[in-house]
Tab-separated table of C-alpha atoms in Angstrom:
chain	number	residue	atom	x	y	z
A	1	UNK	CA	0.311	-0.147	0.017
A	2	UNK	CA	1.302	3.329	-1.092
A	3	UNK	CA	-0.977	5.519	0.214
A	4	UNK	CA	-0.292	8.533	2.341
A	5	UNK	CA	-2.682	10.865	4.144
A	6	UNK	CA	-0.879	14.293	4.594
A	7	UNK	CA	-2.198	16.208	7.288
A	8	UNK	CA	-3.696	19.755	6.145
A	9	UNK	CA	-3.781	21.976	9.700
A	10	UNK	CA	-3.247	25.212	7.326
A	11	UNK	CA	0.328	25.817	8.636
A	12	UNK	CA	3.462	24.712	6.398
A	13	UNK	CA	5.021	23.306	3.492
A	14	UNK	CA	2.602	21.072	2.425
A	15	UNK	CA	3.042	21.377	-1.351
A	16	UNK	CA	6.397	20.543	-1.210
A	17	UNK	CA	6.186	17.661	1.002
A	18	UNK	CA	3.358	16.160	-1.454
A	19	UNK	CA	5.550	16.640	-4.216
A	20	UNK	CA	8.400	14.470	-2.834
A	21	UNK	CA	5.900	12.044	-1.706
A	22	UNK	CA	4.510	11.977	-5.142
A	23	UNK	CA	8.137	11.782	-6.735
A	24	UNK	CA	8.412	8.593	-4.155
A	25	UNK	CA	5.912	7.088	-5.513
A	26	UNK	CA	2.832	7.645	-3.085
A	27	UNK	CA	-0.699	8.377	-3.754
A	28	UNK	CA	-1.173	11.308	-1.855
A	29	UNK	CA	-4.370	12.784	0.088
A	30	UNK	CA	-4.443	15.804	1.468
A	31	UNK	CA	-6.914	16.228	4.160
A	32	UNK	CA	-7.799	18.005	7.304
A	33	UNK	CA	-10.945	15.486	8.050
A	34	UNK	CA	-10.583	13.594	11.616
A	35	UNK	CA	-12.751	10.293	10.028
A	36	UNK	CA	-10.186	10.478	7.185
A	37	UNK	CA	-7.146	10.605	9.068
A	38	UNK	CA	-8.256	7.940	11.952
A	39	UNK	CA	-8.733	5.270	9.020
A	40	UNK	CA	-5.424	6.215	6.934
A	41	UNK	CA	-2.864	3.767	6.314
A	42	UNK	CA	-0.244	5.990	6.663
A	43	UNK	CA	-0.176	9.573	7.908
A	44	UNK	CA	2.256	12.456	7.385
A	45	UNK	CA	2.003	15.143	9.751
A	46	UNK	CA	4.144	18.205	8.140
A	47	UNK	CA	4.565	21.468	9.958
A	48	UNK	CA	6.439	24.525	9.845
A	49	UNK	CA	5.760	27.654	12.148
A	50	UNK	CA	5.290	27.799	15.847
A	51	UNK	CA	4.011	25.029	18.069
A	52	UNK	CA	1.073	26.845	19.858
A	53	UNK	CA	-0.337	28.012	16.192
A	54	UNK	CA	0.184	24.463	15.056
A	55	UNK	CA	-1.758	22.653	17.883
A	56	UNK	CA	-4.635	25.263	18.557
A	57	UNK	CA	-5.390	24.008	14.747
A	58	UNK	CA	-5.252	20.699	15.114
A	59	UNK	CA	-7.030	20.935	18.193
A	60	UNK	CA	-9.694	23.452	16.739
A	61	UNK	CA	-9.909	21.067	13.869
A	62	UNK	CA	-10.405	17.897	15.920
A	63	UNK	CA	-7.261	15.769	14.296
A	64	UNK	CA	-5.489	15.633	17.755
A	65	UNK	CA	-8.208	13.093	18.507
A	66	UNK	CA	-7.716	11.378	14.818
A	67	UNK	CA	-4.340	11.012	15.260
A	68	UNK	CA	-3.856	9.146	18.602
A	69	UNK	CA	-6.791	7.125	17.181
A	70	UNK	CA	-4.498	5.982	14.312
A	71	UNK	CA	-1.803	5.914	16.203
A	72	UNK	CA	-2.884	3.244	18.663
A	73	UNK	CA	-4.373	1.190	15.958
A	74	UNK	CA	-0.950	1.024	14.346
A	75	UNK	CA	-1.046	3.233	11.409
A	76	UNK	CA	2.666	4.771	10.269
A	77	UNK	CA	3.053	8.038	11.768
A	78	UNK	CA	5.433	10.473	10.404
A	79	UNK	CA	6.104	14.183	11.885
A	80	UNK	CA	8.563	16.495	9.814
A	81	UNK	CA	10.077	19.442	11.797
A	82	UNK	CA	7.435	21.248	13.567
A	83	UNK	CA	5.078	17.723	12.975
A	84	UNK	CA	7.713	15.651	15.004
A	85	UNK	CA	7.804	18.552	17.356
A	86	UNK	CA	3.985	17.981	18.078
A	87	UNK	CA	4.273	14.516	18.882
A	88	UNK	CA	6.167	15.187	22.454
A	89	UNK	CA	4.118	16.158	25.322
A	90	UNK	CA	4.847	19.815	25.747
A	91	UNK	CA	6.404	22.494	24.547
A	92	UNK	CA	7.904	25.801	26.130
A	93	UNK	CA	8.143	27.812	22.824
A	94	UNK	CA	6.170	31.111	23.639
A	95	UNK	CA	5.219	30.121	26.680
A	96	UNK	CA	4.077	25.951	27.539
A	97	UNK	CA	1.749	24.424	25.098
A	98	UNK	CA	0.306	20.926	25.188
A	99	UNK	CA	1.446	18.693	22.396
A	100	UNK	CA	0.114	15.351	21.008
A	101	UNK	CA	1.550	13.220	23.627
A	102	UNK	CA	2.557	10.241	21.493
A	103	UNK	CA	6.118	10.303	22.532
A	104	UNK	CA	6.703	11.052	25.974
A	105	UNK	CA	8.873	14.281	26.211
A	106	UNK	CA	8.986	17.910	25.842
A	107	UNK	CA	10.568	20.595	23.323
A	108	UNK	CA	13.141	23.029	24.379
A	109	UNK	CA	14.530	26.112	23.047
A	110	UNK	CA	18.261	25.276	21.094
A	111	UNK	CA	21.164	26.584	23.599
A	112	UNK	CA	22.087	30.153	22.570
A	113	UNK	CA	25.622	29.277	23.080
A	114	UNK	CA	27.902	26.539	22.359
A	115	UNK	CA	29.806	24.216	24.656
A	116	UNK	CA	32.217	27.001	25.073
A	117	UNK	CA	30.113	29.957	25.543
A	118	UNK	CA	30.228	31.070	22.113
A	119	UNK	CA	27.386	32.452	20.714
A	120	UNK	CA	25.307	30.132	18.284
A	121	UNK	CA	23.652	31.269	15.018
A	122	UNK	CA	19.652	30.592	15.668
A	123	UNK	CA	17.910	29.047	14.122
A	124	UNK	CA	20.335	25.657	13.027
A	125	UNK	CA	19.909	26.300	9.232
A	126	UNK	CA	21.690	23.770	6.863
A	127	UNK	CA	22.895	20.386	6.371
A	128	UNK	CA	24.070	18.743	9.410
A	129	UNK	CA	24.728	15.207	9.508
A	130	UNK	CA	22.853	12.057	11.310
A	131	UNK	CA	24.998	10.376	14.553
A	132	UNK	CA	24.025	7.442	16.746
A	133	UNK	CA	22.778	8.805	20.133
A	134	UNK	CA	24.761	7.734	23.435
A	135	UNK	CA	24.006	4.175	23.735
A	136	UNK	CA	22.326	3.263	20.732
A	137	UNK	CA	24.812	1.028	18.198
A	138	UNK	CA	22.567	0.459	14.809
A	139	UNK	CA	19.582	1.573	12.849
A	140	UNK	CA	18.091	-1.569	12.146
A	141	UNK	CA	14.447	-1.620	11.683
A	142	UNK	CA	14.103	1.976	11.651
A	143	UNK	CA	13.068	4.830	9.116
A	144	UNK	CA	17.469	4.570	8.795
A	145	UNK	CA	17.898	1.427	8.102
A	146	UNK	CA	19.513	1.800	5.027
A	147	UNK	CA	21.275	5.666	5.452
A	148	UNK	CA	24.299	5.345	6.452
A	149	UNK	CA	25.769	7.493	9.804
A	150	UNK	CA	27.373	10.692	9.161
A	151	UNK	CA	24.737	11.127	5.930
A	152	UNK	CA	23.809	15.179	5.956
A	153	UNK	CA	20.022	16.440	5.770
A	154	UNK	CA	18.302	19.860	5.547
A	155	UNK	CA	17.463	21.177	8.946
A	156	UNK	CA	15.758	24.651	9.355
A	157	UNK	CA	14.689	24.858	13.572
A	158	UNK	CA	14.926	26.758	16.383
A	159	UNK	CA	13.540	24.036	18.814
A	160	UNK	CA	14.307	20.267	19.739
A	161	UNK	CA	12.842	17.731	20.683
A	162	UNK	CA	13.891	16.024	23.909
A	163	UNK	CA	12.039	12.634	24.261
A	164	UNK	CA	12.424	11.429	27.928
A	165	UNK	CA	13.242	7.781	26.914
A	166	UNK	CA	16.682	7.533	25.352
A	167	UNK	CA	15.347	4.236	23.629
A	168	UNK	CA	13.056	7.073	21.438
A	169	UNK	CA	15.756	8.844	20.360
A	170	UNK	CA	16.928	7.198	16.967
A	171	UNK	CA	19.423	9.454	16.008
A	172	UNK	CA	21.046	13.068	16.535
A	173	UNK	CA	22.953	15.521	14.904
A	174	UNK	CA	25.536	17.999	16.584
A	175	UNK	CA	25.109	21.605	16.606
A	176	UNK	CA	27.678	23.840	18.748
A	177	UNK	CA	28.807	20.265	20.709
A	178	UNK	CA	25.080	20.394	21.814
A	179	UNK	CA	23.631	16.934	20.598
A	180	UNK	CA	20.453	17.831	18.892
A	181	UNK	CA	17.406	15.138	18.458
A	182	UNK	CA	17.053	14.725	14.706
A	183	UNK	CA	15.308	11.311	14.448
A	184	UNK	CA	12.800	10.304	16.959
A	185	UNK	CA	10.489	7.202	17.257
A	186	UNK	CA	7.844	5.007	19.114
A	187	UNK	CA	6.784	1.814	17.736
A	188	UNK	CA	4.806	3.223	14.500
A	189	UNK	CA	4.931	6.679	15.849
A	190	UNK	CA	8.295	8.757	14.130
A	191	UNK	CA	9.600	11.850	13.442
A	192	UNK	CA	12.384	13.926	11.824
A	193	UNK	CA	13.500	17.305	12.983
A	194	UNK	CA	14.737	17.592	9.394
A	195	UNK	CA	13.129	17.825	6.113
A	196	UNK	CA	13.494	14.862	3.919
A	197	UNK	CA	11.566	16.687	1.253
A	198	UNK	CA	14.215	19.601	0.956
A	199	UNK	CA	17.310	16.969	1.634
A	200	UNK	CA	17.761	15.509	-1.754
A	201	UNK	CA	18.220	11.816	-2.483
A	202	UNK	CA	18.879	11.202	1.355
A	203	UNK	CA	16.021	12.192	2.243
A	204	UNK	CA	13.831	11.281	-0.408
A	205	UNK	CA	15.045	7.690	0.328
A	206	UNK	CA	13.695	8.141	3.947
A	207	UNK	CA	10.724	8.769	2.195
A	208	UNK	CA	10.290	5.829	0.205
A	209	UNK	CA	11.210	3.562	3.280
A	210	UNK	CA	7.963	5.473	5.064
A	211	UNK	CA	5.789	4.899	1.801
A	212	UNK	CA	6.985	1.376	1.810
A	213	UNK	CA	5.975	0.298	5.435
B	1	UNK	CA	31.185	17.367	10.637
B	2	UNK	CA	28.861	19.755	12.040
B	3	UNK	CA	26.538	21.885	10.296
B	4	UNK	CA	28.111	22.354	6.894
B	5	UNK	CA	28.815	25.475	5.152
B	6	UNK	CA	26.491	26.262	2.320
B	7	UNK	CA	27.464	26.738	-1.309
B	8	UNK	CA	24.264	28.171	-3.394
B	9	UNK	CA	24.563	28.780	-7.104
B	10	UNK	CA	22.277	31.687	-7.536
B	11	UNK	CA	19.817	32.114	-10.590
B	12	UNK	CA	19.226	35.423	-11.641
B	13	UNK	CA	15.547	34.671	-13.587
B	14	UNK	CA	13.471	37.151	-16.244
B	15	UNK	CA	11.173	35.961	-18.753
B	16	UNK	CA	11.499	32.235	-17.865
B	17	UNK	CA	15.131	31.988	-18.772
B	18	UNK	CA	18.241	32.227	-16.370
B	19	UNK	CA	20.472	35.514	-16.995
B	20	UNK	CA	23.418	37.014	-15.876
B	21	UNK	CA	24.583	40.574	-16.051
B	22	UNK	CA	27.971	42.566	-14.781
B	23	UNK	CA	27.253	44.960	-11.697
B	24	UNK	CA	23.450	44.608	-12.170
B	25	UNK	CA	23.826	45.794	-15.951
B	26	UNK	CA	24.222	44.033	-19.154
B	27	UNK	CA	22.464	41.220	-19.260
B	28	UNK	CA	23.860	37.587	-20.832
B	29	UNK	CA	21.336	34.351	-21.334
B	30	UNK	CA	22.647	31.393	-19.203
B	31	UNK	CA	20.011	28.631	-20.047
B	32	UNK	CA	16.785	26.912	-18.752
B	33	UNK	CA	16.068	27.358	-14.918
B	34	UNK	CA	15.037	23.969	-14.387
B	35	UNK	CA	17.758	22.267	-16.355
B	36	UNK	CA	20.538	25.030	-14.675
B	37	UNK	CA	18.431	23.779	-11.565
B	38	UNK	CA	18.511	19.884	-11.825
B	39	UNK	CA	22.486	19.949	-12.848
B	40	UNK	CA	23.428	21.990	-9.603
B	41	UNK	CA	21.508	19.723	-7.665
B	42	UNK	CA	23.416	16.359	-8.891
B	43	UNK	CA	26.695	18.462	-8.157
B	44	UNK	CA	25.591	18.711	-4.805
B	45	UNK	CA	24.330	22.397	-4.244
B	46	UNK	CA	22.743	22.794	-0.744
B	47	UNK	CA	20.654	25.218	-1.746
B	48	UNK	CA	19.270	27.386	-4.850
B	49	UNK	CA	18.501	31.107	-5.239
B	50	UNK	CA	16.325	32.642	-7.714
B	51	UNK	CA	16.291	36.285	-8.402
B	52	UNK	CA	13.033	37.390	-10.370
B	53	UNK	CA	14.891	40.371	-12.460
B	54	UNK	CA	11.707	40.565	-14.564
B	55	UNK	CA	11.131	44.456	-15.078
B	56	UNK	CA	7.332	44.277	-15.945
B	57	UNK	CA	4.702	43.285	-13.825
B	58	UNK	CA	2.880	41.704	-16.402
B	59	UNK	CA	5.398	39.014	-16.625
B	60	UNK	CA	5.559	38.554	-12.670
B	61	UNK	CA	3.851	35.488	-12.686
B	62	UNK	CA	5.898	33.719	-14.955
B	63	UNK	CA	7.894	33.036	-12.029
B	64	UNK	CA	5.850	31.081	-10.081
B	65	UNK	CA	5.785	28.723	-12.995
B	66	UNK	CA	9.387	28.181	-13.080
B	67	UNK	CA	9.584	27.489	-9.364
B	68	UNK	CA	6.816	25.357	-9.572
B	69	UNK	CA	8.605	23.173	-11.981
B	70	UNK	CA	11.710	23.483	-10.147
B	71	UNK	CA	10.139	22.258	-7.069
B	72	UNK	CA	8.689	19.132	-8.918
B	73	UNK	CA	12.096	17.950	-9.805
B	74	UNK	CA	14.486	19.302	-7.470
B	75	UNK	CA	14.381	18.569	-3.863
B	76	UNK	CA	16.684	20.856	-2.015
B	77	UNK	CA	15.704	24.228	-0.205
B	78	UNK	CA	15.011	26.638	-2.841
B	79	UNK	CA	15.228	30.849	-2.185
B	80	UNK	CA	12.903	32.751	-4.244
B	81	UNK	CA	13.670	36.945	-4.254
B	82	UNK	CA	12.450	40.058	-6.449
B	83	UNK	CA	9.671	42.057	-6.406
B	84	UNK	CA	8.280	40.822	-3.062
B	85	UNK	CA	6.074	43.854	-1.989
B	86	UNK	CA	3.034	42.274	-0.123
B	87	UNK	CA	2.512	39.170	2.263
B	88	UNK	CA	-0.168	37.401	-0.160
B	89	UNK	CA	3.754	37.836	-2.910
B	90	UNK	CA	4.869	35.177	0.001
B	91	UNK	CA	2.083	33.357	0.254
B	92	UNK	CA	2.119	32.710	-3.619
B	93	UNK	CA	5.647	31.725	-3.809
B	94	UNK	CA	5.957	29.649	-0.859
B	95	UNK	CA	2.826	27.603	-2.599
B	96	UNK	CA	4.189	27.520	-5.940
B	97	UNK	CA	7.239	25.495	-4.026
B	98	UNK	CA	9.576	28.412	-2.166
B	99	UNK	CA	11.053	27.400	0.924
B	100	UNK	CA	12.286	31.052	1.472
B	101	UNK	CA	11.338	34.385	0.180
B	102	UNK	CA	13.743	36.641	0.326
B	103	UNK	CA	12.692	40.295	0.503
B	104	UNK	CA	15.122	43.631	-0.615
B	105	UNK	CA	13.670	46.999	-1.756
B	106	UNK	CA	10.340	46.518	0.478
B	107	UNK	CA	12.031	45.768	3.720
B	108	UNK	CA	13.660	49.136	3.361
B	109	UNK	CA	10.253	50.839	2.326
B	110	UNK	CA	8.142	48.890	4.751
B	111	UNK	CA	10.067	47.038	7.045
B	112	UNK	CA	6.656	46.180	8.704
B	113	UNK	CA	6.284	43.438	5.958
B	114	UNK	CA	9.257	41.472	7.060
B	115	UNK	CA	7.379	41.643	10.783
B	116	UNK	CA	4.251	40.505	9.322
B	117	UNK	CA	5.715	37.905	7.020
B	118	UNK	CA	8.100	36.271	9.787
B	119	UNK	CA	5.012	36.054	12.019
B	120	UNK	CA	2.866	34.832	9.704
B	121	UNK	CA	4.757	32.079	7.774
B	122	UNK	CA	7.860	32.111	10.517
B	123	UNK	CA	11.023	33.588	10.268
B	124	UNK	CA	12.618	30.524	8.920
B	125	UNK	CA	11.159	30.925	5.460
B	126	UNK	CA	11.964	34.688	5.765
B	127	UNK	CA	15.334	36.206	4.058
B	128	UNK	CA	16.260	39.845	4.168
B	129	UNK	CA	18.437	40.599	1.045
B	130	UNK	CA	20.730	43.829	1.778
B	131	UNK	CA	22.730	45.319	-1.279
B	132	UNK	CA	25.434	47.181	0.327
B	133	UNK	CA	27.805	49.776	-1.094
B	134	UNK	CA	31.115	51.288	0.482
B	135	UNK	CA	30.510	55.050	0.870
B	136	UNK	CA	34.118	55.872	2.443
B	137	UNK	CA	37.290	54.911	0.609
B	138	UNK	CA	38.785	52.940	3.785
B	139	UNK	CA	35.798	50.558	2.893
B	140	UNK	CA	34.944	50.500	6.542
B	141	UNK	CA	31.073	51.757	6.507
B	142	UNK	CA	28.498	50.777	4.082
B	143	UNK	CA	25.320	51.761	3.146
B	144	UNK	CA	21.866	49.802	1.939
B	145	UNK	CA	20.856	50.302	-1.860
B	146	UNK	CA	17.522	49.758	-3.265
B	147	UNK	CA	15.660	48.844	-6.595
B	148	UNK	CA	18.460	47.092	-7.769
B	149	UNK	CA	20.902	49.281	-6.908
B	150	UNK	CA	19.920	52.792	-7.662
B	151	UNK	CA	18.860	54.286	-4.707
B	152	UNK	CA	21.045	55.108	-2.094
B	153	UNK	CA	18.876	54.731	1.399
B	154	UNK	CA	21.367	56.532	3.817
B	155	UNK	CA	20.871	53.134	6.395
B	156	UNK	CA	23.993	51.562	7.889
B	157	UNK	CA	24.293	48.457	6.518
B	158	UNK	CA	25.505	47.039	9.432
B	159	UNK	CA	22.528	48.535	11.733
B	160	UNK	CA	20.308	47.531	9.213
B	161	UNK	CA	21.033	43.806	9.312
B	162	UNK	CA	20.802	43.871	13.168
B	163	UNK	CA	17.339	45.513	12.915
B	164	UNK	CA	16.342	43.345	10.252
B	165	UNK	CA	17.268	40.206	12.678
B	166	UNK	CA	15.105	42.173	15.250
B	167	UNK	CA	12.119	42.135	13.095
B	168	UNK	CA	12.122	38.444	12.653
B	169	UNK	CA	14.625	37.783	9.390
B	170	UNK	CA	15.600	34.039	9.551
B	171	UNK	CA	18.910	34.861	6.952
B	172	UNK	CA	20.406	37.727	5.780
B	173	UNK	CA	21.261	37.525	1.843
B	174	UNK	CA	24.595	40.239	1.665
B	175	UNK	CA	25.233	41.476	-1.269
B	176	UNK	CA	28.596	43.496	-2.380
B	177	UNK	CA	27.409	45.833	-4.851
B	178	UNK	CA	30.991	47.200	-5.472
B	179	UNK	CA	31.841	43.405	-6.331
B	180	UNK	CA	28.791	41.821	-7.507
B	181	UNK	CA	29.819	40.551	-11.262
B	182	UNK	CA	33.465	41.892	-10.947
B	183	UNK	CA	34.639	38.469	-10.218
B	184	UNK	CA	37.484	39.921	-7.620
B	185	UNK	CA	36.052	38.396	-5.033
B	186	UNK	CA	33.734	39.467	-1.797
B	187	UNK	CA	33.926	42.266	-0.123
B	188	UNK	CA	35.224	40.703	3.125
B	189	UNK	CA	35.318	43.357	5.675
B	190	UNK	CA	31.548	43.944	4.787
B	191	UNK	CA	30.585	40.394	5.221
B	192	UNK	CA	32.616	40.159	8.381
B	193	UNK	CA	31.127	43.244	9.971
B	194	UNK	CA	27.336	42.082	8.905
B	195	UNK	CA	28.462	38.634	10.031
B	196	UNK	CA	29.852	39.186	12.990
B	197	UNK	CA	27.153	41.603	14.258
B	198	UNK	CA	24.117	39.250	14.052
B	199	UNK	CA	23.144	36.189	15.350
B	200	UNK	CA	21.037	34.698	12.517
B	201	UNK	CA	23.256	33.135	9.292
B	202	UNK	CA	24.513	35.151	6.563
B	203	UNK	CA	24.878	34.784	2.994
B	204	UNK	CA	27.874	35.860	1.249
B	205	UNK	CA	27.404	37.504	-2.366
B	206	UNK	CA	28.618	39.219	-5.028
B	207	UNK	CA	32.004	39.142	-6.770
B	208	UNK	CA	33.063	35.476	-7.086
B	209	UNK	CA	35.718	34.686	-9.499
B	210	UNK	CA	37.541	31.831	-8.154
B	211	UNK	CA	37.131	28.818	-5.499
B	212	UNK	CA	39.500	30.613	-3.056
B	213	UNK	CA	37.048	33.423	-3.054
B	214	UNK	CA	34.519	30.991	-1.450
B	215	UNK	CA	37.100	29.769	0.833
B	216	UNK	CA	37.529	33.519	1.648
B	217	UNK	CA	34.257	34.577	2.386
B	218	UNK	CA	33.716	31.753	4.992
B	219	UNK	CA	37.265	32.053	6.725
B	220	UNK	CA	37.528	35.837	6.716
B	221	UNK	CA	34.226	36.988	6.187
B	222	UNK	CA	32.560	34.516	8.722
B	223	UNK	CA	29.774	33.534	6.347
B	224	UNK	CA	27.483	30.836	7.066
B	225	UNK	CA	26.800	30.275	2.988
B	226	UNK	CA	28.364	31.419	0.295
B	227	UNK	CA	26.602	32.477	-2.619
B	228	UNK	CA	27.634	32.560	-6.701
B	229	UNK	CA	26.356	32.586	-9.877
B	230	UNK	CA	28.395	32.698	-13.062
B	231	UNK	CA	31.440	31.185	-12.072
B	232	UNK	CA	28.744	28.208	-11.799
B	233	UNK	CA	26.315	29.344	-15.258
B	234	UNK	CA	29.515	29.520	-17.627
B	235	UNK	CA	30.833	26.217	-16.717
B	236	UNK	CA	34.181	27.778	-15.364
B	237	UNK	CA	33.363	25.481	-11.785
B	238	UNK	CA	31.412	22.923	-10.659
B	239	UNK	CA	29.789	22.978	-7.668
B	240	UNK	CA	31.425	20.096	-6.515
B	241	UNK	CA	34.705	21.370	-7.341
B	242	UNK	CA	33.907	23.959	-5.367
B	243	UNK	CA	33.026	22.043	-2.317
B	244	UNK	CA	36.054	19.900	-2.540
B	245	UNK	CA	38.289	23.365	-2.363
B	246	UNK	CA	36.318	24.322	0.702
B	247	UNK	CA	37.255	20.800	2.476
B	248	UNK	CA	40.811	20.899	1.285
B	249	UNK	CA	40.768	24.612	2.839
B	250	UNK	CA	39.239	22.550	6.406
B	251	UNK	CA	35.761	24.150	5.913
B	252	UNK	CA	32.988	21.482	7.103
B	253	UNK	CA	30.761	20.574	3.359
B	254	UNK	CA	28.400	18.166	2.585
B	255	UNK	CA	30.030	16.131	-0.092
């Protein structure tokens, strides 16, 4: 099955994600209908923008319940960038806002200085390479099963996901010597902080693996 | 590697074609935007920037078709600038497939556009383009120019960059008007002054003639990304050669 439901909650880079999914052979349906989302084979939650705005729209449209339902039913769910951050419990972006709570943990600002106290440029924009988080030895069975450590992807963000459980942390990147979550997963719920739809062939290969799940 | 320094080929587009001029004048045809974008992507370009230099407002929508075509075939970040005046212009470019929109003259005439756009679409997709020219013989003070370099604004380029960061710009695209098209290298003093003054990434532009100039832009100009047009369009160097030269100089790049 190569059907992917792309959640349209009014924020973000919907068209470019759609183009990339279609380029990878997916049949894409764009929808904000909770019933459709609740029954979808695979769900992609995109997003660029502010956490509180995204969650407010998702709740207003009743999509939050649908996403929790689909996730509990085992449908593969992939969040990209803000879409990944909203999978967590809460974010400290502009005060505190509640997330979807599908992966336990929170979203915090990227520190404004590196480990030596030098100012870091924020947002973290550009190509950064994926590394194994501390304690992890392989990416077998994950979205990264055929990605080599050290492969670079395109990031644009000022906040970062901090899953409570190290086991949900699949890949990191390093910015100013800080470990920043790049890929997180709990069973069928997955997220990538970078933009696979903007990361050239490396990114498209991740979308192909998601479509093939 | 940590965060890689980026190489960004720039495509000036008018009437659906890529062109390149010298000192903002004397345009030469450089090819089809989609063909060129695809080639740069294959060579490992980190992003692409399109500047719509269309003079007539009748042809404005042509850039939307160009961006749509490129975005359907090339999956790296695309920045589009030129003639952006209203929030609605930005929305249309983003919908067409742009990932970032660069605002130049309108940021000067209406700085609130930058703030509104950053609030609405997020700072990550708002680039403020600054065309700066030295106004002292010592090359230690630079002013912002608009309208493709014709109008002097009286604004200090470094102060302006700081102000645009405060208004919500996510990146600064800094072009040295003295150097653009000259192939004698970036204005490194200008680049360093702006880059050190802001906390957002600075893309250096204007004057690249060889690969050492790209290295200098990062190492001496402190730029986070380097933008070049003619050295790539006319086949003097490939993007990959540029990256290898930067790597050989000890700069982190994506290969």
